[in-house]
Short mmCIF file of C-alpha atoms and ligand atoms in Angstrom, two decimals:
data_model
loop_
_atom_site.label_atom_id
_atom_site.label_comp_id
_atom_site.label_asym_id
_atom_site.label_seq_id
_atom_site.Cartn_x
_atom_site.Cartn_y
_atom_site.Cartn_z
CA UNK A 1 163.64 129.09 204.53
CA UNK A 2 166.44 127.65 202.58
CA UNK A 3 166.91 124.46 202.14
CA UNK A 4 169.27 122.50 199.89
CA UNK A 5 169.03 121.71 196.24
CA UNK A 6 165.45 121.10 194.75
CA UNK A 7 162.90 123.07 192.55
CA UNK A 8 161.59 126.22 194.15
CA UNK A 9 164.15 126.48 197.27
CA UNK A 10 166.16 129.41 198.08
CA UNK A 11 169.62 129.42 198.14
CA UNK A 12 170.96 132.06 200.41
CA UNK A 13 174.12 132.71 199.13
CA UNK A 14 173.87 133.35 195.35
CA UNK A 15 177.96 132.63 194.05
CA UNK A 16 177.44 136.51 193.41
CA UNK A 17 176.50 137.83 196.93
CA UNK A 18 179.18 134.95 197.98
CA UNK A 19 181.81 136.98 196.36
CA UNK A 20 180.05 140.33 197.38
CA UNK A 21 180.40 138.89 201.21
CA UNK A 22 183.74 138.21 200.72
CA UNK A 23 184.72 141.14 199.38
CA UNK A 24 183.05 142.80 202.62
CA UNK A 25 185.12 140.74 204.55
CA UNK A 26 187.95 141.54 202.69
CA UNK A 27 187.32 145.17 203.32
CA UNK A 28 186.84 144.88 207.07
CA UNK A 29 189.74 142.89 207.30
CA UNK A 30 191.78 145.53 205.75
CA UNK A 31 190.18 148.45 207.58
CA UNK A 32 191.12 147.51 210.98
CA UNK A 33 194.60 147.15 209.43
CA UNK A 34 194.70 150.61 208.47
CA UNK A 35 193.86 151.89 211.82
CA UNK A 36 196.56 149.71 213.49
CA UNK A 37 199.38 150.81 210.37
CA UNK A 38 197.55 154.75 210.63
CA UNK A 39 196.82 154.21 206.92
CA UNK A 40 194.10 157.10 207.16
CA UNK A 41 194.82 160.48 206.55
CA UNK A 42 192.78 163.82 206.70
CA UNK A 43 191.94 166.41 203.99
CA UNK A 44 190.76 169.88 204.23
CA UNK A 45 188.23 171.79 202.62
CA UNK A 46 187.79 175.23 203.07
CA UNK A 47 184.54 177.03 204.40
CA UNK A 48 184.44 180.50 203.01
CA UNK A 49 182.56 183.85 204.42
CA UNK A 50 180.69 185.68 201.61
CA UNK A 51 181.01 188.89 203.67
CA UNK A 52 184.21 188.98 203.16
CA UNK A 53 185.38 186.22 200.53
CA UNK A 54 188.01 184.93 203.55
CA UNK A 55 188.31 181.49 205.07
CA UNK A 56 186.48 180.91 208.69
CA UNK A 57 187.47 177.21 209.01
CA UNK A 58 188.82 173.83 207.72
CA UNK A 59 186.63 170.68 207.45
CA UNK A 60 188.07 167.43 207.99
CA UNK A 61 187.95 164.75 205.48
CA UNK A 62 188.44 161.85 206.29
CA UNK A 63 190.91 159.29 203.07
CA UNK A 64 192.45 155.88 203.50
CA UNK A 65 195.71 155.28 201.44
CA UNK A 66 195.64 152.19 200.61
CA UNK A 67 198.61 150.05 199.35
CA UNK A 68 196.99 149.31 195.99
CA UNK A 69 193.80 150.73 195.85
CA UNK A 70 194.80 154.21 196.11
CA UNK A 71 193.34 157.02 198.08
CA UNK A 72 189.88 155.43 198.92
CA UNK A 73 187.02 157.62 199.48
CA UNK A 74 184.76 157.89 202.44
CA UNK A 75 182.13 156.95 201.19
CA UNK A 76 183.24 153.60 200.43
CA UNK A 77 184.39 152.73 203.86
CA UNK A 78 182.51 155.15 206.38
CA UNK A 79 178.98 152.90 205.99
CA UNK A 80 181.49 150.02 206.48
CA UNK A 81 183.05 151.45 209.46
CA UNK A 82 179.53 152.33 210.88
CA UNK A 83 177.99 148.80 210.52
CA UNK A 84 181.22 147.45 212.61
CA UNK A 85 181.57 149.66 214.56
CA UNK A 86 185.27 150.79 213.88
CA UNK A 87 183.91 154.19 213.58
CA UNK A 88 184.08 154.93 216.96
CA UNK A 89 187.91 154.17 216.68
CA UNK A 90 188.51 155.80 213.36
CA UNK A 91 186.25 159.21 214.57
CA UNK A 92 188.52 159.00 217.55
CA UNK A 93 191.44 159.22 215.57
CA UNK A 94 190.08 161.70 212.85
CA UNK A 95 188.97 163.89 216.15
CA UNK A 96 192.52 163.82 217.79
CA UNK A 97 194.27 164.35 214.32
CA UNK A 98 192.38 167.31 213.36
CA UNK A 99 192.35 169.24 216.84
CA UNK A 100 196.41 168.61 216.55
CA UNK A 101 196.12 169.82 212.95
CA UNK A 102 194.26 172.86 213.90
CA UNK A 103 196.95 173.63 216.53
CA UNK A 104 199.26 174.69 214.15
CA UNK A 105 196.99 176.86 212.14
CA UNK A 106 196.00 180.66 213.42
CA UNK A 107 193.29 181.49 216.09
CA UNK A 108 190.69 182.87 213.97
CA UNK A 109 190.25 179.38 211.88
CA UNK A 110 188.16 176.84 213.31
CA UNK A 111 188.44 172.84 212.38
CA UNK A 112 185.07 171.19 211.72
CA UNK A 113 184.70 167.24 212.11
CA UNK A 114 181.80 165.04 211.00
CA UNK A 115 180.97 163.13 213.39
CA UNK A 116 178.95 159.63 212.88
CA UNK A 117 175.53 158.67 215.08
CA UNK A 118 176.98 155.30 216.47
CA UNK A 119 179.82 157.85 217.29
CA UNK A 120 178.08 160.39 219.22
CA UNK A 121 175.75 157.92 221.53
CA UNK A 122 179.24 155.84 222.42
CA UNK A 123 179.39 156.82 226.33
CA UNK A 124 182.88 157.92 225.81
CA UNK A 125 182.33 160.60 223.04
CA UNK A 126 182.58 163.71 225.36
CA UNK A 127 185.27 162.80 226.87
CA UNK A 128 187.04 161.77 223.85
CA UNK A 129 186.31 165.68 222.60
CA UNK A 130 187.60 166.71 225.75
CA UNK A 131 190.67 165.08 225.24
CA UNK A 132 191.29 165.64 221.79
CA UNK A 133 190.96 169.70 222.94
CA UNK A 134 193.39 169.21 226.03
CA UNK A 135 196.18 167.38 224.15
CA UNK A 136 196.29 170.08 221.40
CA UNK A 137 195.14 172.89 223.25
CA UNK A 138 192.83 173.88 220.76
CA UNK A 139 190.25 176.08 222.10
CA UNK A 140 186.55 174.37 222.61
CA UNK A 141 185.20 177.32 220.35
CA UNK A 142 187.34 176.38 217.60
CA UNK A 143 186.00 173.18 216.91
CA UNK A 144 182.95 172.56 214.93
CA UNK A 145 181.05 169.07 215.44
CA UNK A 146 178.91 168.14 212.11
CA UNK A 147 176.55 166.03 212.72
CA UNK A 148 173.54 164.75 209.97
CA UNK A 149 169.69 165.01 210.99
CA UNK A 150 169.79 160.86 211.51
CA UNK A 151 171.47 161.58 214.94
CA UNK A 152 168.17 162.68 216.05
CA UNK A 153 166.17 159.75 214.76
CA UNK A 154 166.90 157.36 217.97
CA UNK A 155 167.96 157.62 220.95
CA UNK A 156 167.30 161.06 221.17
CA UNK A 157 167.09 161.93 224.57
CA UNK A 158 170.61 160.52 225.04
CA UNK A 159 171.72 162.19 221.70
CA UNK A 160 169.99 165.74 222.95
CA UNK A 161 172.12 165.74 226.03
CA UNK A 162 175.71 164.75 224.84
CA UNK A 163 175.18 167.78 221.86
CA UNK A 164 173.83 169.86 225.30
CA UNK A 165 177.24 168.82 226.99
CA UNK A 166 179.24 170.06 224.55
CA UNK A 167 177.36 172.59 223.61
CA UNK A 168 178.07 174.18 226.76
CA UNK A 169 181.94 173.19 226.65
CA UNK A 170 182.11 175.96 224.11
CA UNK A 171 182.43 173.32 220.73
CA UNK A 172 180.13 174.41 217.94
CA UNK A 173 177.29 172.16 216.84
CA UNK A 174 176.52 171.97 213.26
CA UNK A 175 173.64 170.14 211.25
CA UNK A 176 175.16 168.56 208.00
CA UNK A 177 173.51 167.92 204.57
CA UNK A 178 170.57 170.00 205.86
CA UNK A 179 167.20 169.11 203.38
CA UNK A 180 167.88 165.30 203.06
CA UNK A 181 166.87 163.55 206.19
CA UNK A 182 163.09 163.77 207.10
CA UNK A 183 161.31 166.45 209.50
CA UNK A 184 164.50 168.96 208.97
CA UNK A 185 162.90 171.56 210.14
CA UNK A 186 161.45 169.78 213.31
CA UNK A 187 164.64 169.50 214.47
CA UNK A 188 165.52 172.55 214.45
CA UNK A 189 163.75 173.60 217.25
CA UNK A 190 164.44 170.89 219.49
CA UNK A 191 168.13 171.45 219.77
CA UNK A 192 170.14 175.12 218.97
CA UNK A 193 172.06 174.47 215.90
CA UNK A 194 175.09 176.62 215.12
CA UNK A 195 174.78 175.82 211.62
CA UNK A 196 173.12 174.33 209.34
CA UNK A 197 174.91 173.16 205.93
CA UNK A 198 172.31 173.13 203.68
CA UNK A 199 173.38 169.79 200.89
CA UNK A 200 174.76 170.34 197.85
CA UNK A 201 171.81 168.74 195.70
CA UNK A 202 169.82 171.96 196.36
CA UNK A 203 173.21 173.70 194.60
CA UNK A 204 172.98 171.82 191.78
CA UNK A 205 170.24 173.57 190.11
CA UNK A 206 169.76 176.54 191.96
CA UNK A 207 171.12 178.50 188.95
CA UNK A 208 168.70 177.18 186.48
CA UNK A 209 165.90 176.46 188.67
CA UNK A 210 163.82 179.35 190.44
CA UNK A 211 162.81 176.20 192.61
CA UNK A 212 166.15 175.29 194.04
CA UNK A 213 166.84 178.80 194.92
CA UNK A 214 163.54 179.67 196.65
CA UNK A 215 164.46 176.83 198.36
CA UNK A 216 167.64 177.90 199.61
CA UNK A 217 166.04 181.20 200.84
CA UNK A 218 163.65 179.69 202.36
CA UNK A 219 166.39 177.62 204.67
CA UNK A 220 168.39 180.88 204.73
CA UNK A 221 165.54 182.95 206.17
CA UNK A 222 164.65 180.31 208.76
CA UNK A 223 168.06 180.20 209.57
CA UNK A 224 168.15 184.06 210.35
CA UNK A 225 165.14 183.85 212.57
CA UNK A 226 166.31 181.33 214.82
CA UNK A 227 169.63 182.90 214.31
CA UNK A 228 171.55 179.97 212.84
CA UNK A 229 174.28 180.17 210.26
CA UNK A 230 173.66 178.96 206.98
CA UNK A 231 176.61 177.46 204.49
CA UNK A 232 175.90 176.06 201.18
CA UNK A 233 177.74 173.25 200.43
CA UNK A 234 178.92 171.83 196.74
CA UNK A 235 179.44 175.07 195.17
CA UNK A 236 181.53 174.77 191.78
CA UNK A 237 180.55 177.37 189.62
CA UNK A 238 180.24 181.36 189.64
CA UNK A 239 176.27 181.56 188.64
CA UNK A 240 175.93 179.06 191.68
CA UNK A 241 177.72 181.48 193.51
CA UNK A 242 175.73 184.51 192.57
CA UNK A 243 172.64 183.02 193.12
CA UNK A 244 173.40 181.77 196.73
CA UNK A 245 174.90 185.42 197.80
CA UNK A 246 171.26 186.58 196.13
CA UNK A 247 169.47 184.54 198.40
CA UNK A 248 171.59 185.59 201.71
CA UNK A 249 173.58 182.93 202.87
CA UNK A 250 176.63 183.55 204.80
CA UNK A 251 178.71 180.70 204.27
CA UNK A 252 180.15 178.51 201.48
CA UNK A 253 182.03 175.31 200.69
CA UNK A 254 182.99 173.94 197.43
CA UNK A 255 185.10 173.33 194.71
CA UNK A 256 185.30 176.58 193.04
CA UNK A 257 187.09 177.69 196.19
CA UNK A 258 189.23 174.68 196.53
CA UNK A 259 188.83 171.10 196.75
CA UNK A 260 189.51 169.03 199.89
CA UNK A 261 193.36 169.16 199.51
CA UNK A 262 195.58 167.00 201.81
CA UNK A 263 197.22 168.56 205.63
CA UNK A 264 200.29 169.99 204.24
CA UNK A 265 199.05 172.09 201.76
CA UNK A 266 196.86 173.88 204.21
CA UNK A 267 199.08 175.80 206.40
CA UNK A 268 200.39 177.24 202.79
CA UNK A 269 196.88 178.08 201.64
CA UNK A 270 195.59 180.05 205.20
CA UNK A 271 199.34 182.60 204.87
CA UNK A 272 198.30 182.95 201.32
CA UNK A 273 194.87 184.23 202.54
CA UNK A 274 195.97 186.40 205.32
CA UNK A 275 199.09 187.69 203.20
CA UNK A 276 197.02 189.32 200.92
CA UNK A 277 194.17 191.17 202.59
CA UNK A 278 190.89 190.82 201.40
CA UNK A 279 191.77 188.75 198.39
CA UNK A 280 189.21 186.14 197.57
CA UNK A 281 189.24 182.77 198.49
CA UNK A 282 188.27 182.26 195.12
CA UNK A 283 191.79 182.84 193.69
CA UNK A 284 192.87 179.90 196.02
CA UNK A 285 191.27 177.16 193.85
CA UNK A 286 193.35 174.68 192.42
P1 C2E B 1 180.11 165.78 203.88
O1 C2E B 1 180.44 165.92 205.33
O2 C2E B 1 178.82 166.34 203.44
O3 C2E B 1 181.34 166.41 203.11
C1 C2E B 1 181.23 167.08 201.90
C2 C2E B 1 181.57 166.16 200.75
O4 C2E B 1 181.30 166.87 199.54
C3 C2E B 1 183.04 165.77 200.67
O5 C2E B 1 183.12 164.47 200.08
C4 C2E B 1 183.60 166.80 199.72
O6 C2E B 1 184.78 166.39 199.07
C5 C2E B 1 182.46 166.93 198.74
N1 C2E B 1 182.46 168.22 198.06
C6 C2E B 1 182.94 169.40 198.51
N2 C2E B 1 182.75 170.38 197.61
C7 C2E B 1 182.15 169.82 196.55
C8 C2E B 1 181.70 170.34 195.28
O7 C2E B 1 181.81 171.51 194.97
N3 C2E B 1 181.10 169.45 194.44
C9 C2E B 1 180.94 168.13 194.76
N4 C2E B 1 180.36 167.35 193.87
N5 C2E B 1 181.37 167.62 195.96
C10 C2E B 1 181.95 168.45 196.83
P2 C2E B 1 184.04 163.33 200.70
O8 C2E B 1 185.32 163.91 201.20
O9 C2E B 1 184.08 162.23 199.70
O10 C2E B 1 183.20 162.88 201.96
C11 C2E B 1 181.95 162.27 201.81
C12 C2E B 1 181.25 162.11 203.12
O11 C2E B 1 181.94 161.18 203.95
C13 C2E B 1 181.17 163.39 203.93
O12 C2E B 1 180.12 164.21 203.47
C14 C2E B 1 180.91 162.82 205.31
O13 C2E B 1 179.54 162.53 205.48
C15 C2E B 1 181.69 161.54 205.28
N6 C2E B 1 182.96 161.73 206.00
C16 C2E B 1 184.12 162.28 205.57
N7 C2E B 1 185.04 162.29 206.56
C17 C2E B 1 184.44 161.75 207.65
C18 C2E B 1 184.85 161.49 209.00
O14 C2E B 1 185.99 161.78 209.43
N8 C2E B 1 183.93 160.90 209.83
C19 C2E B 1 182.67 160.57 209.42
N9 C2E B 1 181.82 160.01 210.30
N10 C2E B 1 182.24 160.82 208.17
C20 C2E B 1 183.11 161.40 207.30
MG1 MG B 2 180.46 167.37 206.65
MG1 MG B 3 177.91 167.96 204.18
MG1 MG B 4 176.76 166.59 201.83
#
């Protein structure tokens, strides 16, 4: 209980936190301004087959351009977002401007959104997806929903049927920074992932470490036998990349194929692809 002044009471606002509160403030302030001036902007990171070395799709990220701080990362503002709620406004707008995006890129290349939890149980979400589809007329089987293992934690009954829904619209469903939530594998068989992204700390030392790439099989294998797609995220270098094709996975993401890199560089990078047949993704890195 705090009380003022006096030995041995608490204060509750330390001048430090004070400042820290403001600056949250601040912050929130300042993000709903963005979405009313459309200060946020999308990036793209490839997803590459290892069959083939080609691009398969396009993940949206999500970057605020800010008038003096810059281009401010995610994952300063998305936890903000979440606790207010403006995600459900800004994932609105990050769904509509990617489907559009996608539009003008060819049929073979899907677009794949992350989606936040407070996002997916908001009663409008399907139709939101549904619209976002329409008004671009991107096809449903071109989008990819990502989606992190912390959906599943509450409300899952509600959660189970909306991914059901779309499921059966035709979108693809997939299950983001697989290996870092709790009862992964659980989950799995209580709702039919198209993919599962396994996170990029299991990358990290997967070279070095026997441990980190019997790991990675082991996801990859379970994977195959519930026939799920597997795509390792945070690759950056080439005995990464060895090891991961060693183990079997199909997919890959990461910056030895290319950064994120902002909307009008991508149409640029997909004709450079498809221009030169079979020439690796790789060579596309900035
Ligand atoms: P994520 O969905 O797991 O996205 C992958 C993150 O890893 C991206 O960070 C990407 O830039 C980074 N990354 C890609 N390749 C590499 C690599 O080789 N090495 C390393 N070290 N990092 C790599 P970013 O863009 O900062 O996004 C961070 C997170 O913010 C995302 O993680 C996602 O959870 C969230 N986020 C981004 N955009 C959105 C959005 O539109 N909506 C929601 N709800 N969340 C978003
Ligand atoms: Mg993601
Ligand atoms: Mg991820
Ligand atoms: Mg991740």
């Amino acid at each position: 209980e705090a009380k003022a002044g006096g030995r041995g009471t608490v204060r509750l606002f330390e001048p430090q936190m004070d400042e820290t509160l403001r600056e949250r403030l601040d912050l929130e302030r300042e993000l709903r301004e963005a979405l009313a001036q459309n200060r946020f902007e999308l990036h793209y990171q490839p997803l590459v087959d290892l069959s083939d070395n080609r691009i398969t799709g396009m993940e949206a990220l999500v970057r605020w351009r800010h008038p003096e701080r810059g281009l401010v990362s995610p994952a300063v503002f998305i936890p903000l977002a979440e606790e207010t709620g403006l995600i459900v406004s800004i994932g609105e707008w990050v769904l509509g401007q990617a489907c559009r995006d996608a539009a003008a890129w060819p049929d073979g290349i899907s677009v794949a959104v992350n989606v936040s939890p407070l996002q997916l149980r908001h009663r409008s979400f399907v139709q939101s997806v549904l619209g976002a589809l329409a008004s671009s007329g991107v096809k449903a089987s071109r989008l990819e929903l990502e989606i992190t293992e912390s959906v599943l934690l509450d409300d899952t009954e509600m959660n189970l049927e909306t991914l059901h829904t779309l499921r059966k619209l035709g979108v693809r469903i997939s299950m983001d920074d697989f290996g870092t939530g709790y009862s992964s594998i659980s989950y799995l068989r209580r709702f039919p992932f198209d993919k599962i992204k396994i996170d990029r700390s299991f990358v990290r030392d997967c070279a070095a470490q026997s441990e980190a790439g019997a790991i990675i099989r082991a996801i990859v294998s379970l994977g195959a036998s519930l026939g799920i797609t597997t795509l390792v995220e945070g690759v950056e270098t080439e005995p990464q990349l060895a090891t991961i094709r060693a183990e079997g996975a199909q997919e890959v993401q990461g910056y030895l194929f290319s950064p994120p890199r902002p909307v009008h560089e991508i149409a640029a990078l997909l004709e450079a692809g498809a221009a030169s047949e079979g020439r690796p993704a790789r060579t596309l890195a900035a």
